[in-house]
Amino acid sequence: MSLIHRRSLLGAAAAAPLLPSMAHSQESRAPESWPSGPVRIICPFAAGGPTDVMARLVADALSAELSQRFIVENRTGSGVVVGTEAVAKAPKDGSTFLYSTVAHSVLRPLFANLSFDPVRDFQPVALVGVIPMLLMVNKEVPAENLRELVQMFQRDPGKYNYGSSGNGGAVHLATELFLHQAGGLKVNHVPYRGSAPAMPDLLNGNLSMMLNVASDGVASVQRGATRGLAISSSKRMPQLPDVPTFNESGLPGYEAYTWHMLFAPAGTPAPIVRRLNQAANKVMGDERMRRRVDEMTMEPRSDTTPDTAAQWLAAEMAKWEPLVRAANITPN
């Protein structure tokens, strides 16, 4: 605006022909002053959890790539509402972003009186990666594969329990989708405050089944503490090559992921959004980062644009929102 103002002092007629080209130039590159100070990445999940750990890896990589400090700030409460709301109401100057997961896609059906809209008030920046879900059973469960597990649930509806990381979370949603697509199976849901507290009950038999984030379940299957029956991705995991996909196991079309995405407050200048998108793609494509996230069973994404990230979010909302309403899922 200052450049336009100076030219206007020389005469509106002389300045007018230059305005379109100047506007294009301003739009085509990120402001040189950004980022001019520490950038906050709000993580609406507890410190030390898998989402927080990944957010910090991304923040450190972005700090190195952009030669600017990116700081992860944990804001928890009311599911992910408190942290998400903080970003929706943050300045639109590139100083604050949101690092969230599939929970973002079910905010509308879970919470009736949100002070923000998860679509209108946010600009997706980049899809960072996806983590598949691993269906595990207690070692004493007689089912040796997914078909036998479904048959077991069909014979005794309501007899068995499954655990989740909490109402409306990715584990809960993925399990309800499985039960729905497998014919409306009746298995009792036992919510926990995170996946970690549920695992001991799966090991001791208080839970028969858990469809957990793969990063939290691979080790127990590898050491034989639990038995893996199916993986929710389109292809098998290198870490568990003998565990088939749901599609291979007789449930075609079933896929479920915990996805990680960077969001900006709606209205953040497009050059800033593009610049962060490019940086995120670059760091997620780095071989060292790929090795790190492979340990967390994440499939990194390094080719998304703000538009394709928004399309992913729209598809996920179309997938999960009807399920939340049909299953009458409510927050903890």
PDB file of N, CA and C in Angstrom, residues 35-97:
ATOM      1  N   PRO A  35       8.845 -15.068   8.031  1.00  0.00           N
ATOM      2  CA  PRO A  35       8.376 -14.719   9.376  1.00  0.00           C
ATOM      3  C   PRO A  35       9.330 -13.737  10.048  1.00  0.00           C
ATOM      4  N   SER A  36       8.774 -12.739  10.712  1.00  0.00           N
ATOM      5  CA  SER A  36       9.578 -11.689  11.338  1.00  0.00           C
ATOM      6  C   SER A  36       9.811 -11.957  12.820  1.00  0.00           C
ATOM      7  N   GLY A  37       9.226 -13.007  13.355  1.00  0.00           N
ATOM      8  CA  GLY A  37       9.400 -13.364  14.758  1.00  0.00           C
ATOM      9  C   GLY A  37       9.055 -14.819  14.935  1.00  0.00           C
ATOM     10  N   PRO A  38       9.135 -15.339  16.155  1.00  0.00           N
ATOM     11  CA  PRO A  38       8.781 -16.742  16.398  1.00  0.00           C
ATOM     12  C   PRO A  38       7.371 -17.063  15.918  1.00  0.00           C
ATOM     13  N   VAL A  39       7.230 -18.210  15.292  1.00  0.00           N
ATOM     14  CA  VAL A  39       5.938 -18.661  14.767  1.00  0.00           C
ATOM     15  C   VAL A  39       5.411 -19.767  15.679  1.00  0.00           C
ATOM     16  N   ARG A  40       4.174 -19.619  16.107  1.00  0.00           N
ATOM     17  CA  ARG A  40       3.559 -20.624  16.976  1.00  0.00           C
ATOM     18  C   ARG A  40       2.837 -21.675  16.148  1.00  0.00           C
ATOM     19  N   ILE A  41       3.044 -22.922  16.504  1.00  0.00           N
ATOM     20  CA  ILE A  41       2.240 -24.016  15.964  1.00  0.00           C
ATOM     21  C   ILE A  41       1.448 -24.580  17.128  1.00  0.00           C
ATOM     22  N   ILE A  42       0.153 -24.337  17.131  1.00  0.00           N
ATOM     23  CA  ILE A  42      -0.702 -24.800  18.218  1.00  0.00           C
ATOM     24  C   ILE A  42      -1.049 -26.264  17.984  1.00  0.00           C
ATOM     25  N   CYS A  43      -0.762 -27.086  18.976  1.00  0.00           N
ATOM     26  CA  CYS A  43      -1.128 -28.502  18.937  1.00  0.00           C
ATOM     27  C   CYS A  43      -2.217 -28.724  19.987  1.00  0.00           C
ATOM     28  N   PRO A  44      -3.435 -29.073  19.583  1.00  0.00           N
ATOM     29  CA  PRO A  44      -4.533 -29.210  20.547  1.00  0.00           C
ATOM     30  C   PRO A  44      -4.551 -30.568  21.249  1.00  0.00           C
ATOM     31  N   PHE A  45      -3.372 -31.199  21.341  1.00  0.00           N
ATOM     32  CA  PHE A  45      -3.235 -32.488  22.007  1.00  0.00           C
ATOM     33  C   PHE A  45      -2.158 -32.389  23.084  1.00  0.00           C
ATOM     34  N   ALA A  46      -2.177 -33.321  24.017  1.00  0.00           N
ATOM     35  CA  ALA A  46      -1.273 -33.273  25.157  1.00  0.00           C
ATOM     36  C   ALA A  46       0.179 -33.460  24.734  1.00  0.00           C
ATOM     37  N   ALA A  47       1.082 -32.810  25.469  1.00  0.00           N
ATOM     38  CA  ALA A  47       2.508 -32.962  25.229  1.00  0.00           C
ATOM     39  C   ALA A  47       2.924 -34.415  25.452  1.00  0.00           C
ATOM     40  N   GLY A  48       3.787 -34.900  24.577  1.00  0.00           N
ATOM     41  CA  GLY A  48       4.284 -36.259  24.703  1.00  0.00           C
ATOM     42  C   GLY A  48       3.509 -37.294  23.921  1.00  0.00           C
ATOM     43  N   GLY A  49       2.302 -36.939  23.458  1.00  0.00           N
ATOM     44  CA  GLY A  49       1.509 -37.868  22.660  1.00  0.00           C
ATOM     45  C   GLY A  49       2.028 -37.931  21.238  1.00  0.00           C
ATOM     46  N   PRO A  50       1.511 -38.871  20.432  1.00  0.00           N
ATOM     47  CA  PRO A  50       2.036 -39.048  19.076  1.00  0.00           C
ATOM     48  C   PRO A  50       1.859 -37.825  18.181  1.00  0.00           C
ATOM     49  N   THR A  51       0.735 -37.107  18.331  1.00  0.00           N
ATOM     50  CA  THR A  51       0.543 -35.908  17.505  1.00  0.00           C
ATOM     51  C   THR A  51       1.521 -34.823  17.901  1.00  0.00           C
ATOM     52  N   ASP A  52       1.721 -34.654  19.203  1.00  0.00           N
ATOM     53  CA  ASP A  52       2.670 -33.659  19.694  1.00  0.00           C
ATOM     54  C   ASP A  52       4.090 -33.976  19.247  1.00  0.00           C
ATOM     55  N   VAL A  53       4.472 -35.235  19.330  1.00  0.00           N
ATOM     56  CA  VAL A  53       5.824 -35.628  18.922  1.00  0.00           C
ATOM     57  C   VAL A  53       6.048 -35.292  17.457  1.00  0.00           C
ATOM     58  N   MET A  54       5.063 -35.606  16.613  1.00  0.00           N
ATOM     59  CA  MET A  54       5.204 -35.329  15.195  1.00  0.00           C
ATOM     60  C   MET A  54       5.205 -33.830  14.930  1.00  0.00           C
ATOM     61  N   ALA A  55       4.363 -33.086  15.650  1.00  0.00           N
ATOM     62  CA  ALA A  55       4.330 -31.633  15.477  1.00  0.00           C
ATOM     63  C   ALA A  55       5.691 -31.021  15.772  1.00  0.00           C
ATOM     64  N   ARG A  56       6.366 -31.535  16.780  1.00  0.00           N
ATOM     65  CA  ARG A  56       7.677 -30.991  17.146  1.00  0.00           C
ATOM     66  C   ARG A  56       8.744 -31.347  16.117  1.00  0.00           C
ATOM     67  N   LEU A  57       8.647 -32.533  15.530  1.00  0.00           N
ATOM     68  CA  LEU A  57       9.564 -32.871  14.444  1.00  0.00           C
ATOM     69  C   LEU A  57       9.394 -31.912  13.270  1.00  0.00           C
ATOM     70  N   VAL A  58       8.139 -31.648  12.920  1.00  0.00           N
ATOM     71  CA  VAL A  58       7.851 -30.733  11.808  1.00  0.00           C
ATOM     72  C   VAL A  58       8.322 -29.321  12.153  1.00  0.00           C
ATOM     73  N   ALA A  59       8.059 -28.877  13.374  1.00  0.00           N
ATOM     74  CA  ALA A  59       8.458 -27.529  13.781  1.00  0.00           C
ATOM     75  C   ALA A  59       9.975 -27.365  13.719  1.00  0.00           C
ATOM     76  N   ASP A  60      10.709 -28.356  14.193  1.00  0.00           N
ATOM     77  CA  ASP A  60      12.175 -28.274  14.144  1.00  0.00           C
ATOM     78  C   ASP A  60      12.673 -28.220  12.699  1.00  0.00           C
ATOM     79  N   ALA A  61      12.056 -29.025  11.838  1.00  0.00           N
ATOM     80  CA  ALA A  61      12.478 -29.041  10.433  1.00  0.00           C
ATOM     81  C   ALA A  61      12.153 -27.717   9.746  1.00  0.00           C
ATOM     82  N   LEU A  62      10.988 -27.148  10.053  1.00  0.00           N
ATOM     83  CA  LEU A  62      10.630 -25.853   9.464  1.00  0.00           C
ATOM     84  C   LEU A  62      11.545 -24.751   9.982  1.00  0.00           C
ATOM     85  N   SER A  63      11.931 -24.837  11.244  1.00  0.00           N
ATOM     86  CA  SER A  63      12.853 -23.841  11.803  1.00  0.00           C
ATOM     87  C   SER A  63      14.161 -23.828  11.026  1.00  0.00           C
ATOM     88  N   ALA A  64      14.663 -25.022  10.695  1.00  0.00           N
ATOM     89  CA  ALA A  64      15.914 -25.101   9.948  1.00  0.00           C
ATOM     90  C   ALA A  64      15.724 -24.645   8.503  1.00  0.00           C
ATOM     91  N   GLU A  65      14.601 -25.022   7.909  1.00  0.00           N
ATOM     92  CA  GLU A  65      14.362 -24.689   6.511  1.00  0.00           C
ATOM     93  C   GLU A  65      14.154 -23.201   6.298  1.00  0.00           C
ATOM     94  N   LEU A  66      13.447 -22.547   7.202  1.00  0.00           N
ATOM     95  CA  LEU A  66      13.111 -21.136   7.033  1.00  0.00           C
ATOM     96  C   LEU A  66      13.977 -20.210   7.877  1.00  0.00           C
ATOM     97  N   SER A  67      14.967 -20.806   8.579  1.00  0.00           N
ATOM     98  CA  SER A  67      15.881 -20.014   9.423  1.00  0.00           C
ATOM     99  C   SER A  67      15.109 -19.122  10.388  1.00  0.00           C
ATOM    100  N   GLN A  68      14.072 -19.685  10.975  1.00  0.00           N
ATOM    101  CA  GLN A  68      13.211 -18.953  11.897  1.00  0.00           C
ATOM    102  C   GLN A  68      12.650 -19.941  12.906  1.00  0.00           C
ATOM    103  N   ARG A  69      12.458 -19.487  14.119  1.00  0.00           N
ATOM    104  CA  ARG A  69      12.035 -20.383  15.176  1.00  0.00           C
ATOM    105  C   ARG A  69      10.540 -20.680  15.094  1.00  0.00           C
ATOM    106  N   PHE A  70      10.202 -21.955  15.000  1.00  0.00           N
ATOM    107  CA  PHE A  70       8.824 -22.422  15.084  1.00  0.00           C
ATOM    108  C   PHE A  70       8.653 -23.119  16.431  1.00  0.00           C
ATOM    109  N   ILE A  71       7.671 -22.677  17.197  1.00  0.00           N
ATOM    110  CA  ILE A  71       7.473 -23.156  18.564  1.00  0.00           C
ATOM    111  C   ILE A  71       6.144 -23.896  18.654  1.00  0.00           C
ATOM    112  N   VAL A  72       6.160 -25.117  19.193  1.00  0.00           N
ATOM    113  CA  VAL A  72       4.930 -25.864  19.409  1.00  0.00           C
ATOM    114  C   VAL A  72       4.366 -25.484  20.776  1.00  0.00           C
ATOM    115  N   GLU A  73       3.107 -25.116  20.770  1.00  0.00           N
ATOM    116  CA  GLU A  73       2.406 -24.750  22.001  1.00  0.00           C
ATOM    117  C   GLU A  73       1.196 -25.669  22.155  1.00  0.00           C
ATOM    118  N   ASN A  74       1.155 -26.408  23.250  1.00  0.00           N
ATOM    119  CA  ASN A  74       0.044 -27.326  23.502  1.00  0.00           C
ATOM    120  C   ASN A  74      -1.102 -26.580  24.160  1.00  0.00           C
ATOM    121  N   ARG A  75      -2.271 -26.634  23.522  1.00  0.00           N
ATOM    122  CA  ARG A  75      -3.494 -26.042  24.080  1.00  0.00           C
ATOM    123  C   ARG A  75      -4.554 -27.135  24.083  1.00  0.00           C
ATOM    124  N   THR A  76      -4.824 -27.708  25.223  1.00  0.00           N
ATOM    125  CA  THR A  76      -5.775 -28.808  25.300  1.00  0.00           C
ATOM    126  C   THR A  76      -7.033 -28.383  26.044  1.00  0.00           C
ATOM    127  N   GLY A  77      -8.080 -29.156  25.876  1.00  0.00           N
ATOM    128  CA  GLY A  77      -9.340 -28.905  26.563  1.00  0.00           C
ATOM    129  C   GLY A  77     -10.522 -29.086  25.632  1.00  0.00           C
ATOM    130  N   SER A  78     -11.600 -29.688  26.169  1.00  0.00           N
ATOM    131  CA  SER A  78     -12.822 -29.944  25.395  1.00  0.00           C
ATOM    132  C   SER A  78     -12.504 -30.662  24.092  1.00  0.00           C
ATOM    133  N   GLY A  79     -11.824 -31.789  24.221  1.00  0.00           N
ATOM    134  CA  GLY A  79     -11.360 -32.478  23.027  1.00  0.00           C
ATOM    135  C   GLY A  79     -10.255 -31.658  22.402  1.00  0.00           C
ATOM    136  N   VAL A  80     -10.441 -31.224  21.184  1.00  0.00           N
ATOM    137  CA  VAL A  80      -9.450 -30.357  20.545  1.00  0.00           C
ATOM    138  C   VAL A  80      -9.996 -28.950  20.352  1.00  0.00           C
ATOM    139  N   VAL A  81     -11.100 -28.636  20.997  1.00  0.00           N
ATOM    140  CA  VAL A  81     -11.791 -27.377  20.742  1.00  0.00           C
ATOM    141  C   VAL A  81     -10.961 -26.177  21.197  1.00  0.00           C
ATOM    142  N   VAL A  82     -10.386 -26.239  22.393  1.00  0.00           N
ATOM    143  CA  VAL A  82      -9.692 -25.076  22.954  1.00  0.00           C
ATOM    144  C   VAL A  82      -8.530 -24.651  22.066  1.00  0.00           C
ATOM    145  N   GLY A  83      -7.682 -25.610  21.695  1.00  0.00           N
ATOM    146  CA  GLY A  83      -6.545 -25.267  20.852  1.00  0.00           C
ATOM    147  C   GLY A  83      -6.954 -24.817  19.468  1.00  0.00           C
ATOM    148  N   THR A  84      -7.965 -25.467  18.908  1.00  0.00           N
ATOM    149  CA  THR A  84      -8.424 -25.108  17.568  1.00  0.00           C
ATOM    150  C   THR A  84      -9.041 -23.713  17.563  1.00  0.00           C
ATOM    151  N   GLU A  85      -9.814 -23.407  18.583  1.00  0.00           N
ATOM    152  CA  GLU A  85     -10.431 -22.084  18.696  1.00  0.00           C
ATOM    153  C   GLU A  85      -9.366 -20.999  18.794  1.00  0.00           C
ATOM    154  N   ALA A  86      -8.264 -21.292  19.503  1.00  0.00           N
ATOM    155  CA  ALA A  86      -7.203 -20.299  19.662  1.00  0.00           C
ATOM    156  C   ALA A  86      -6.617 -19.898  18.316  1.00  0.00           C
ATOM    157  N   VAL A  87      -6.507 -20.848  17.410  1.00  0.00           N
ATOM    158  CA  VAL A  87      -5.960 -20.542  16.085  1.00  0.00           C
ATOM    159  C   VAL A  87      -6.996 -19.815  15.236  1.00  0.00           C
ATOM    160  N   ALA A  88      -8.262 -20.220  15.341  1.00  0.00           N
ATOM    161  CA  ALA A  88      -9.312 -19.551  14.573  1.00  0.00           C
ATOM    162  C   ALA A  88      -9.368 -18.064  14.887  1.00  0.00           C
ATOM    163  N   LYS A  89      -9.033 -17.701  16.130  1.00  0.00           N
ATOM    164  CA  LYS A  89      -9.115 -16.307  16.571  1.00  0.00           C
ATOM    165  C   LYS A  89      -7.753 -15.621  16.593  1.00  0.00           C
ATOM    166  N   ALA A  90      -6.726 -16.284  16.091  1.00  0.00           N
ATOM    167  CA  ALA A  90      -5.376 -15.731  16.112  1.00  0.00           C
ATOM    168  C   ALA A  90      -5.198 -14.698  15.006  1.00  0.00           C
ATOM    169  N   PRO A  91      -4.174 -13.854  15.116  1.00  0.00           N
ATOM    170  CA  PRO A  91      -3.881 -12.899  14.039  1.00  0.00           C
ATOM    171  C   PRO A  91      -3.638 -13.624  12.721  1.00  0.00           C
ATOM    172  N   LYS A  92      -4.026 -12.996  11.644  1.00  0.00           N
ATOM    173  CA  LYS A  92      -3.909 -13.607  10.312  1.00  0.00           C
ATOM    174  C   LYS A  92      -2.654 -13.090   9.613  1.00  0.00           C
ATOM    175  N   ASP A  93      -1.548 -13.114  10.346  1.00  0.00           N
ATOM    176  CA  ASP A  93      -0.310 -12.542   9.833  1.00  0.00           C
ATOM    177  C   ASP A  93       0.805 -13.563   9.666  1.00  0.00           C
ATOM    178  N   GLY A  94       0.468 -14.843   9.760  1.00  0.00           N
ATOM    179  CA  GLY A  94       1.484 -15.865   9.614  1.00  0.00           C
ATOM    180  C   GLY A  94       2.244 -16.163  10.881  1.00  0.00           C
ATOM    181  N   SER A  95       1.750 -15.672  12.021  1.00  0.00           N
ATOM    182  CA  SER A  95       2.440 -15.912  13.293  1.00  0.00           C
ATOM    183  C   SER A  95       1.907 -17.124  14.034  1.00  0.00           C
ATOM    184  N   THR A  96       0.759 -17.672  13.603  1.00  0.00           N
ATOM    185  CA  THR A  96       0.128 -18.776  14.314  1.00  0.00           C
ATOM    186  C   THR A  96      -0.489 -19.757  13.324  1.00  0.00           C
ATOM    187  N   PHE A  97      -0.215 -21.051  13.559  1.00  0.00           N
ATOM    188  CA  PHE A  97      -0.785 -22.112  12.740  1.00  0.00           C
ATOM    189  C   PHE A  97      -1.290 -23.220  13.649  1.00  0.00           C
TER     190      PHE A  97
END
